[in-house]
XYZ file of C-alpha atoms in Angstrom:
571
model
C 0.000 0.000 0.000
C 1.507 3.549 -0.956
C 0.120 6.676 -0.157
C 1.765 10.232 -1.480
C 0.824 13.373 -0.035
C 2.439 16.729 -1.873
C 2.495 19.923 -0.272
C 2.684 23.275 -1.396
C 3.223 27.310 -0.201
C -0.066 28.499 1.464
C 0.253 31.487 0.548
C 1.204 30.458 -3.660
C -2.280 27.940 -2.691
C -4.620 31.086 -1.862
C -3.825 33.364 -4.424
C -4.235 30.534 -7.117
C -7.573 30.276 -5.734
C -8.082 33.836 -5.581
C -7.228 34.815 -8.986
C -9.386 31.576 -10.094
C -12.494 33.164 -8.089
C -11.352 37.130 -9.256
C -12.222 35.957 -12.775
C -15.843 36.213 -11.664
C -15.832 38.866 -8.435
C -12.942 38.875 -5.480
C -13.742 37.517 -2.474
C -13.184 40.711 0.268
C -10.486 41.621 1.447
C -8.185 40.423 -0.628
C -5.562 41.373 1.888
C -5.166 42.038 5.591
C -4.633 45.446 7.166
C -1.151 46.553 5.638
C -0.585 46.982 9.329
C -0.452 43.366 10.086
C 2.615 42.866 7.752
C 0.683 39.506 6.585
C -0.357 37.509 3.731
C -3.050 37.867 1.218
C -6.481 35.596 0.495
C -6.464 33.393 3.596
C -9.960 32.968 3.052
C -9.776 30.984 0.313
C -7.942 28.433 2.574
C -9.413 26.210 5.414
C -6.024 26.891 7.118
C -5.784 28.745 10.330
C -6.938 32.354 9.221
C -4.868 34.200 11.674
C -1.621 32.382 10.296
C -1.598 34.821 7.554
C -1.249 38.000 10.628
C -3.486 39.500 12.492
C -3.304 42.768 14.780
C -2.442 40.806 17.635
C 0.085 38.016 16.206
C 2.779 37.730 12.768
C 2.305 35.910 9.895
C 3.481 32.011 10.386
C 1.452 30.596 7.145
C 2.188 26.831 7.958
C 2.740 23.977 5.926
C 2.201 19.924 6.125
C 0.589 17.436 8.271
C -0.069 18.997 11.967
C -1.995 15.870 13.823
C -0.991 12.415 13.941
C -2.092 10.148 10.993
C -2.714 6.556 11.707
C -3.988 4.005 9.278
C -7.146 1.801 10.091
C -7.717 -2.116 9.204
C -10.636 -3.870 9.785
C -12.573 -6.666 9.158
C -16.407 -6.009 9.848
C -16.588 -2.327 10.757
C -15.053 0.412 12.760
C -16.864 2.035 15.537
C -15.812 5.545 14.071
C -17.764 8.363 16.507
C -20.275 8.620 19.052
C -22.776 11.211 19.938
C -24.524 11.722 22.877
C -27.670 13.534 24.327
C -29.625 13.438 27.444
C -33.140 14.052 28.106
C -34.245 14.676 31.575
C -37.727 14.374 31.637
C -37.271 10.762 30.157
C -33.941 10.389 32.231
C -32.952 8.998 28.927
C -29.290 8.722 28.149
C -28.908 8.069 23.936
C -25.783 6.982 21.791
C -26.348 7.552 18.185
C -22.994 5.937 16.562
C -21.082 6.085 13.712
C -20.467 2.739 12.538
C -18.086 2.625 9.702
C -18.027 -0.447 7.482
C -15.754 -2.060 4.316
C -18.723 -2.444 1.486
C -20.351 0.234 -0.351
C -23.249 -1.750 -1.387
C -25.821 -2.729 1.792
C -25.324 -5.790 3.211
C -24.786 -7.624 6.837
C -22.854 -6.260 9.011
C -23.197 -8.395 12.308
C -21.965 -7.463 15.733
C -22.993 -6.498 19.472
C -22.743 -2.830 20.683
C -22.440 -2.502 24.285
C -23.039 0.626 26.204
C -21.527 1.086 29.891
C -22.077 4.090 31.789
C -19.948 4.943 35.351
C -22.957 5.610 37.633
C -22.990 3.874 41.256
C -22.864 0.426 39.890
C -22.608 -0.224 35.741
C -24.596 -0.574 33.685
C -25.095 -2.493 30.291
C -26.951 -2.590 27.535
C -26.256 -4.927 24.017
C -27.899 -5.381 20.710
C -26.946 -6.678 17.504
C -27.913 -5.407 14.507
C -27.538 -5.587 10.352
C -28.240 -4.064 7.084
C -26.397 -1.347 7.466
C -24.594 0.963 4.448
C -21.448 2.580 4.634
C -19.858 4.424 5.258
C -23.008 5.990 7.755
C -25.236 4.582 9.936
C -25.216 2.469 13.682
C -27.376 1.248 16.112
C -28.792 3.955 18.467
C -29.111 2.579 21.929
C -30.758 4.551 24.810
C -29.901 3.926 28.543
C -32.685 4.615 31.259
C -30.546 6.388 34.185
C -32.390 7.910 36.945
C -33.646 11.033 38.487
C -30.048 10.641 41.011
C -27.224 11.988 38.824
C -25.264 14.590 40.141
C -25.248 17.124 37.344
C -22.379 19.138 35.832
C -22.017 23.145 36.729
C -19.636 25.820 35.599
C -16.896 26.928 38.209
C -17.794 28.688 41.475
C -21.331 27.614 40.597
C -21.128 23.614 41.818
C -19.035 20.385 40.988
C -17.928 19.286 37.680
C -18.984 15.608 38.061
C -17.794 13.658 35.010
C -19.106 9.761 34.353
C -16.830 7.533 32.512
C -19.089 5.785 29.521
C -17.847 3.346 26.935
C -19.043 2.449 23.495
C -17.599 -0.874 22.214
C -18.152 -2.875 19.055
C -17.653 -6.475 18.890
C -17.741 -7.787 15.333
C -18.496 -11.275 14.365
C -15.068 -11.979 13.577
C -14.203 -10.991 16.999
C -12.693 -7.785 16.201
C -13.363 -5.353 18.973
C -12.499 -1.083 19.004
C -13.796 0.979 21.653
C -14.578 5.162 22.374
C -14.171 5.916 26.146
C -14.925 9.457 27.527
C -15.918 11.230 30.331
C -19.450 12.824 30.137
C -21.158 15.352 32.560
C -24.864 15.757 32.681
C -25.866 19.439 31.370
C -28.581 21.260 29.889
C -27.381 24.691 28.000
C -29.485 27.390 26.738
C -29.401 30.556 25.635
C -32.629 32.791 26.990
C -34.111 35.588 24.382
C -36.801 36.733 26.348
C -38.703 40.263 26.354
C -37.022 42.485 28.876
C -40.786 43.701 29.309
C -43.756 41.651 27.762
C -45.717 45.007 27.796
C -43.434 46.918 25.828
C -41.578 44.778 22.837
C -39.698 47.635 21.528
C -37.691 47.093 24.899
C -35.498 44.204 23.082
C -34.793 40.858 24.921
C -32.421 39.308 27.179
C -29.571 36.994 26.233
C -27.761 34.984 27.918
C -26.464 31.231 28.556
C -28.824 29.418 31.335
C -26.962 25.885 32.317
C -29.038 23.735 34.125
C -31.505 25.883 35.190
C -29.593 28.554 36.806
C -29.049 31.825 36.001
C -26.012 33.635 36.278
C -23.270 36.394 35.151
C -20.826 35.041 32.697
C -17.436 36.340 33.141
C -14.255 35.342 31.002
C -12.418 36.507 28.441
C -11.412 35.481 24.442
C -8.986 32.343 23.648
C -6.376 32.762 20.524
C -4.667 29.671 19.476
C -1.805 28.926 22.472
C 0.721 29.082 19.419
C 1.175 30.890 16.057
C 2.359 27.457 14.803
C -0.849 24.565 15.070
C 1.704 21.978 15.670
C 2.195 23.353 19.082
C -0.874 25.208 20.107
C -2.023 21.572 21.322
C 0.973 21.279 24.182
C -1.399 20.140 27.330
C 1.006 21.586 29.509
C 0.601 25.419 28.291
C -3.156 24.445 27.595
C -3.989 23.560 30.824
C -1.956 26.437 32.581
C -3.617 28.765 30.629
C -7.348 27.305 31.291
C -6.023 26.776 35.179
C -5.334 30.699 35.160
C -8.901 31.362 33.595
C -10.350 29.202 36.487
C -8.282 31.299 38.843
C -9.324 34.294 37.675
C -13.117 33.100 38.586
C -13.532 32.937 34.829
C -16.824 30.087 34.601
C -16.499 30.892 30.208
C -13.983 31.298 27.493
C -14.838 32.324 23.697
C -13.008 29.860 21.059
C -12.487 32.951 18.830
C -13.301 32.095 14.640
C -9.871 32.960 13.418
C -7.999 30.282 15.394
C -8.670 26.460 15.758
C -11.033 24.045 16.822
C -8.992 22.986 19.521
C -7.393 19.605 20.813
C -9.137 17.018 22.943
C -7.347 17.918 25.919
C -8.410 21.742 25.576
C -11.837 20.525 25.623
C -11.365 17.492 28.629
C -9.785 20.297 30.532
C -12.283 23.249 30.548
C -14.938 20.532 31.082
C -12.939 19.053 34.439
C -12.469 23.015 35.610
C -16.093 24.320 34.717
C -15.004 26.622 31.947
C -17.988 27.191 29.520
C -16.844 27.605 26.006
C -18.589 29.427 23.348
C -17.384 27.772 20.571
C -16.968 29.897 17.144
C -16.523 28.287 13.847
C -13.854 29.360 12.150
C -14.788 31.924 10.083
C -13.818 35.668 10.648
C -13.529 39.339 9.637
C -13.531 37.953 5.594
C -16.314 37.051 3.055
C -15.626 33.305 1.692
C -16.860 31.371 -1.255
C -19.765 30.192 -1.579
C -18.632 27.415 -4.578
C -20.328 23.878 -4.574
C -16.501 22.131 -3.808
C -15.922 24.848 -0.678
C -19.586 24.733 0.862
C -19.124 20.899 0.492
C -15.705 20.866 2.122
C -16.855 23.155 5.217
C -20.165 20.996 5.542
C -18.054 17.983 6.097
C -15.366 20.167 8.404
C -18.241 21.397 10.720
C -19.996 18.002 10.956
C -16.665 16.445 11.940
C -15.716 19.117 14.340
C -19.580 19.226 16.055
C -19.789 15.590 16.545
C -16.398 15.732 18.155
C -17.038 18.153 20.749
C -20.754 18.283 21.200
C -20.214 15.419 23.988
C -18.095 18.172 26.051
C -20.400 19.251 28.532
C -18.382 22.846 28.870
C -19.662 23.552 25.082
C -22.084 25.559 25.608
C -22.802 27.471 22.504
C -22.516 27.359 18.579
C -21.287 30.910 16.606
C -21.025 30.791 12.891
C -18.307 33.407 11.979
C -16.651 36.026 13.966
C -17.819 40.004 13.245
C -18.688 38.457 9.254
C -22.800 39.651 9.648
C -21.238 43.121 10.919
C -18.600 43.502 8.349
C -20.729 42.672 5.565
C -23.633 45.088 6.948
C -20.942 47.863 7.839
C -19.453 47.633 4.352
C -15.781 46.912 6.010
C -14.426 45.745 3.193
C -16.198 47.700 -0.185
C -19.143 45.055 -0.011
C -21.376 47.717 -1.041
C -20.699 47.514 -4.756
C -21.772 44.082 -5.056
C -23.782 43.835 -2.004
C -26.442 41.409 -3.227
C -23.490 38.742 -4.434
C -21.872 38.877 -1.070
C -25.200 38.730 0.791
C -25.901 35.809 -0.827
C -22.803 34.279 -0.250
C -22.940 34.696 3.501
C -26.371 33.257 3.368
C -25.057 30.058 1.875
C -22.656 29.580 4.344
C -24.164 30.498 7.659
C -27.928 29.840 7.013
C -28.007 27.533 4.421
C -24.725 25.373 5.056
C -23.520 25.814 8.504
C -26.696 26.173 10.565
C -28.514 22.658 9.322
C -24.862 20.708 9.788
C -24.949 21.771 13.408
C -28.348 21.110 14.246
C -28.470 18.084 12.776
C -25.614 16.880 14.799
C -26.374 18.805 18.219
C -30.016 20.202 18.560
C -29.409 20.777 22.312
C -27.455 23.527 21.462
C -28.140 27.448 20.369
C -26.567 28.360 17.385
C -26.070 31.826 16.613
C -25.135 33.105 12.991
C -22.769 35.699 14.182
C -20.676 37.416 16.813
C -21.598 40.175 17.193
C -25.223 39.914 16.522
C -28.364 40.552 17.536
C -29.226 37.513 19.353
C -31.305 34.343 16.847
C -34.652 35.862 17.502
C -34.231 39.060 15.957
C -31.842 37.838 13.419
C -33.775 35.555 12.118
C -36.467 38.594 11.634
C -34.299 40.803 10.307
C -33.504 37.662 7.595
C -30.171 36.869 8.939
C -28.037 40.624 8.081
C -28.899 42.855 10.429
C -28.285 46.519 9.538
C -27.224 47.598 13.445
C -25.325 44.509 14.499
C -24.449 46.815 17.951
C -27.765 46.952 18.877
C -27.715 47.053 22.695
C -31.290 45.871 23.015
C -30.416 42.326 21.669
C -27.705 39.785 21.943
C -24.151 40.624 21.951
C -21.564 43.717 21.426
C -17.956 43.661 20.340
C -17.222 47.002 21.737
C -14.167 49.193 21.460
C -13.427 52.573 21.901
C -9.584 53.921 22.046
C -10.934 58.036 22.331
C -12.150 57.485 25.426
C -10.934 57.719 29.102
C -11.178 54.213 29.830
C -11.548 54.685 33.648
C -15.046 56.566 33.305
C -17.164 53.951 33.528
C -19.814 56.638 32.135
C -18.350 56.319 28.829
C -19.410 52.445 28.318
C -22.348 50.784 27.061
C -25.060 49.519 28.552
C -25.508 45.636 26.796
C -27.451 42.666 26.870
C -23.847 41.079 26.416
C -20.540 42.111 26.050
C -18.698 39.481 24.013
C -15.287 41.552 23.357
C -13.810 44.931 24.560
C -10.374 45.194 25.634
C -7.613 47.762 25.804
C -3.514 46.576 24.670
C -0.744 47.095 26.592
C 3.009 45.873 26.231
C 4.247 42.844 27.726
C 6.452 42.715 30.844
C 10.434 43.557 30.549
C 11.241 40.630 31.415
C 9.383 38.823 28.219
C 10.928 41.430 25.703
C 14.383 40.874 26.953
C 13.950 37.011 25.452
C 13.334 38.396 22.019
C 15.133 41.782 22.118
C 18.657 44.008 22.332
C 19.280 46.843 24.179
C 18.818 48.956 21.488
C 15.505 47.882 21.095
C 14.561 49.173 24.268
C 12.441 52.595 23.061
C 9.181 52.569 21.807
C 10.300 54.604 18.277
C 12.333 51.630 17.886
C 11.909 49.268 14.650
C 11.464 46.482 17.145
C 8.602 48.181 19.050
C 7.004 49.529 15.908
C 7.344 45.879 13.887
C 6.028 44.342 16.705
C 2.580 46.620 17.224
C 0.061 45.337 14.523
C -2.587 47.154 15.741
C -2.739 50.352 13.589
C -1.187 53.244 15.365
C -1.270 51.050 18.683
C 1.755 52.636 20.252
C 0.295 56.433 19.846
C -3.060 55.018 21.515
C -1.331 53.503 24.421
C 0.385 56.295 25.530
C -2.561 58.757 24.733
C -4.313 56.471 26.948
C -1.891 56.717 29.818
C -1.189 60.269 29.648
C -5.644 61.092 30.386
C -5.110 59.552 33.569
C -0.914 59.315 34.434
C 1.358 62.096 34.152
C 4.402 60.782 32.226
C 6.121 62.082 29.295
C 7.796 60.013 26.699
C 11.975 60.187 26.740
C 12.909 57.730 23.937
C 16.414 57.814 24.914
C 15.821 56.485 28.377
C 15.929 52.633 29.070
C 14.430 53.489 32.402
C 11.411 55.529 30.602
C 10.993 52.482 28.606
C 10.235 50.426 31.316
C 8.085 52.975 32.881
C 5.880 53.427 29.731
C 5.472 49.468 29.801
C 4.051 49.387 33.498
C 2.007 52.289 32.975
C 0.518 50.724 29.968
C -0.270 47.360 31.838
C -1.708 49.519 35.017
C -3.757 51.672 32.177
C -4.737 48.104 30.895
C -5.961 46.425 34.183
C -7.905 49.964 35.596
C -9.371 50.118 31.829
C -10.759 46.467 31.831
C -11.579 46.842 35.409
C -13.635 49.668 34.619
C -15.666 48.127 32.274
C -15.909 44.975 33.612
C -17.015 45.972 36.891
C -19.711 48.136 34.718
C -20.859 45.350 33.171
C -21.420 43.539 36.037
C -23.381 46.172 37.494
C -25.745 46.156 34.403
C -26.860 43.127 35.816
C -29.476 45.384 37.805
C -29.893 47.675 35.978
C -33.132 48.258 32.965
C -33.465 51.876 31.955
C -36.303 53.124 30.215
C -35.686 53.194 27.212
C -34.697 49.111 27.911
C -30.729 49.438 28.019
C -29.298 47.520 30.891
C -29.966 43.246 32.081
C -26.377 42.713 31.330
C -25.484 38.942 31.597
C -21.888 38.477 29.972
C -18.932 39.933 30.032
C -15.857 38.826 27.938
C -12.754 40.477 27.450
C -10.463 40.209 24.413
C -8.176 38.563 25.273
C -6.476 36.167 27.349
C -3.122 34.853 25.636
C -0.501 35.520 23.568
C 0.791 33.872 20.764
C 4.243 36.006 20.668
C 6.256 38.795 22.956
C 4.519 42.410 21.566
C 2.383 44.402 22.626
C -1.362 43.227 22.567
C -4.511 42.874 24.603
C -3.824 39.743 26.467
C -4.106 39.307 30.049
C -1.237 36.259 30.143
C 1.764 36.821 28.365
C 3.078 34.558 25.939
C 5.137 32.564 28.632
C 2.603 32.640 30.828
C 3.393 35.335 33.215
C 0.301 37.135 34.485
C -0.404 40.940 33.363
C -1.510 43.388 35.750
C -4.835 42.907 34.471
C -4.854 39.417 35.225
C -4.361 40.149 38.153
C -6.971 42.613 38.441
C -9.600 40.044 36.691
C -9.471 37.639 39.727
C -10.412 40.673 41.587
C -13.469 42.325 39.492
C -14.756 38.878 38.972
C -14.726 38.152 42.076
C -17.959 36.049 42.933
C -18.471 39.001 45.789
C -17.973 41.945 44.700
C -18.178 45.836 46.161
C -18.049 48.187 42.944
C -17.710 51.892 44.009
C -18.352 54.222 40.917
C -19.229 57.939 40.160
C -22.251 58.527 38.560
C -22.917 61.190 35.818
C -24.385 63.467 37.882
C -21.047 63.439 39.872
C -22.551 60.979 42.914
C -20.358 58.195 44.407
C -22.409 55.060 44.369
């Protein structure tokens, strides 16, 4: 047997496809922000989109196999996937598997599937079954289990009990494979109600309910742990990062669309520390095709990737793109021109694609199209592209504002949900020295300016400093250097503090005309992928920013939150 697999440039890969798909319209942008010192037409690729830059990390376009392959022989079939649901008014626990087989014509496939779930004593249940095609199809076996399970909660909100189950298929011939896992009994959400039946025009709520309960979801944005896939899998980094989140009294974490759909243990991890993940797909800030071959290939990637990880019980919700609905309504990227072509494109993809792959796979689930966006609800009624994608009267707001005084907590919104805001600072000293000279040491220098990606990042730091700090630049100074780098991490931490802390207190709070019944807050973002300066609360070795520092403070499950008011009133 002899298998060849040839590999070629990324970057030569997307503009092939690019110039293929120009001959009929360009698929927008072309390019990143000239800013980002990246690569062009990453959304032609099902690559990692940020490998091509982004404002926050270089360009690392990788090439070649990044998982382990393996090669499987068999006989009868192959027990290929399993998914799981639970339904608590039956007390019903059901397996629907994915039974692979060696024919493609229907025939007999014989064999016992046995079921074992980890509760007090266990439990077992067989059958044997035939007639089944390839390469789909399996026996679904439910599992009666009791009103006594102890159920699974987010962190600082109850245990994280996880059962051990098994799935194992015994063919004729003997041949035997297995899937173990850990599962934890959980019922996710997401609540659109009217903020006042009475008075519609009011908006409605939104927010994750797990298991009942109600509560304040506080975290912050995950980037892949590593520019390079390879290595943003490393369990050790993975689970000191998550471990910090936890720390923090983070109960959620946003798996942001431009990274990865991340490794088993990323997953296994949040759900043994009660991290809730909003899980992106990963789509974002681009239009994409909308081609027969590229809606196929994504159907097949999202299937895959939903059956995977819709057994996790800290998945908690489904987004289709990141900021896509808002770039193509905001005309980010000169849409406008052929507005109806792109429209339909993203309807393809997100409504007609994406949305019935997920819910055929997980129905327990919310799926939203977009994030930001107003909420499913009014989505849906608005026929999927909103026109105000910031609305603060319906799901959730990407918010950022650098012409502010970030420690007025007067100058924030009032949202539903806050799903991104953040503020950059530099990283510690002691991180740049590992990547730096001396003479690097100023922030004119062509280190410090390669480094920022944000577009004029540097100036907006120190503007931001200077409204609250007095401290004047002296780019001959080492020791002003350093100074300018803990001022911008102690502008970062009272910035996010600020606004965190006012989103928490929106909790109680419903104006009149509706603004207010905050329920999320989640700041961008919590790693790094490299040493520069960025919005990250962890820095990319790990060390803990001021504002990390800060986070385990303002979410805090108690918390006293002094403010001024804007009639000038400390509350």
């Amino acid at each position: 047997m002899f298998f060849e697999l040839n590999f070629y440039s990324p970057v030569w890969a997307a503009r092939v496809r690019y110039e293929e798909q120009a001959k009929d319209y360009p698929i927008l942008p072309t390019c990143v922000d000239p800013s980002y010192r990246g690569e062009c037409h990453v959304n032609h690729l099902r690559k990692m989109q940020s490998s091509f830059a982004w404002d926050w990390g270089p360009a690392f376009p990788s090439v070649g196999l990044w998982k382990s392959v393996e090669i499987i022989a068999y006989d009868v079939a192959y027990l290929r996937d399993v998914v799981l649901t639970y339904n608590s008014d039956q007390e019903l626990l059901h397996w629907d598997t994915l039974l692979e087989t060696g024919s493609t014509a229907v025939g007999t496939v014989e064999g016992v599937l046995t079921v074992a779930f980890g509760f007090n004593t266990t439990r077992t249940v067989s059958t044997t079954y035939n007639n089944h095609p390839r390469p789909v199809g399996g026996p679904n076996v439910s599992l009666k289990i009791g009103g006594d399970i102890e159920w699974w909660f987010p962190n600082g909100l109850g245990n994280q009990k996880l059962y051990n189950l098994s799935v194992v298929f015994t063919g004729a011939g003997r041949e035997r494979n297995e899937i173990t896992f850990f599962y934890g009994f959980h019922n996710h959400e997401v609540v659109e109600d009217p903020v006042d039946p009475d008075n519609p025009s009011l908006g409605r709520t939104f927010y994750i309910r797990t298991n009942g309960l109600d509560f304040f979801q506080k975290g912050a944005n995950w980037i892949p742990s590593h520019i390079l896939p390879e290595r943003a899998s490393n369990a050790t980094t993975v689970r000191r990062l998550l471990e910090a989140a936890r720390d923090a009294n983070m109960n959620i974490l946003r798996v942001w669309g431009g990274g990865l759909y991340e490794s088993e243990d990323f997953y296994e991890i949040a759900d043994q520390l009660g991290i809730l993940i909003w899980q992106d797909l990963m789509f974002a800030c681009s239009m994409y095709p909308s081609d027969e071959h590229f809606l196929s290939s994504v159907n097949t990637e999202v299937e895959q990737q939903v059956r995977r990880l819709q057994r996790h019980p800290s998945v908690a919700i489904w987004a289709g793109n990141n900021e896509n609905e808002a770039a193509l309504s905001q005309n980010w990227y000169g849409t406008s021109d052929r507005l109806q072509t792109y429209q339909r494109d993203y309807l393809s993809l997100y409504v007609d694609t994406l949305w019935p792959a997920v819910r055929a796979t997980d129905p327990t689930r919310t799926y939203i199209f977009s994030s930001p966006s107003n909420g499913v609800l009014e989505t849906i009624s608005e026929g999927y592209i909103s026109g105000n994608t910031g609305n603060v009267l319906y799901g959730d707001v990407h918010y950022y504002n650098y012409d502010i005084d970030g420690w007025d907590s007067n100058q924030y919104l009032t949202v539903r949900y806050s799903s991104e805001y953040g503020i950059q600072s530099f990283p510690s000293m002691l991180s740049l020295e590992e990547v730096s000279e001396s003479s690097d040491w100023s922030l004119g220098s062509n280190f410090s300016v390669h480094r920022q990606h944000h577009p004029l990042g540097n100036e907006q730091i120190l503007q931001q400093i200077q409204r609250n700090i007095p401290f004047t630049l002296d780019s001959s100074s080492r020791d002003n250097f350093e100074t300018f780098i803990f001022l911008s991490q102690i502008n970062q931490a009272m910035s996010i503090k600020t606004e965190s802390e006012h989103y928490r207190r929106g909790r109680g709070v419903l104006t009149s005309d509706g603004q207010g019944r905050t329920m999320g807050a989640m700041y961008w973002q919590l790693n790094d992928v490299w040493q520069a300066p960025s919005w990250a609360s962890i820095e990319f070795d790990g060390r803990w920013k001021m504002l990390h520092y800060y986070a385990k403070n303002f979410f805090a499950p108690f918390l006293i939150s002094p403010y001024i008011s804007p009639d000038g009133n400390l509350e």
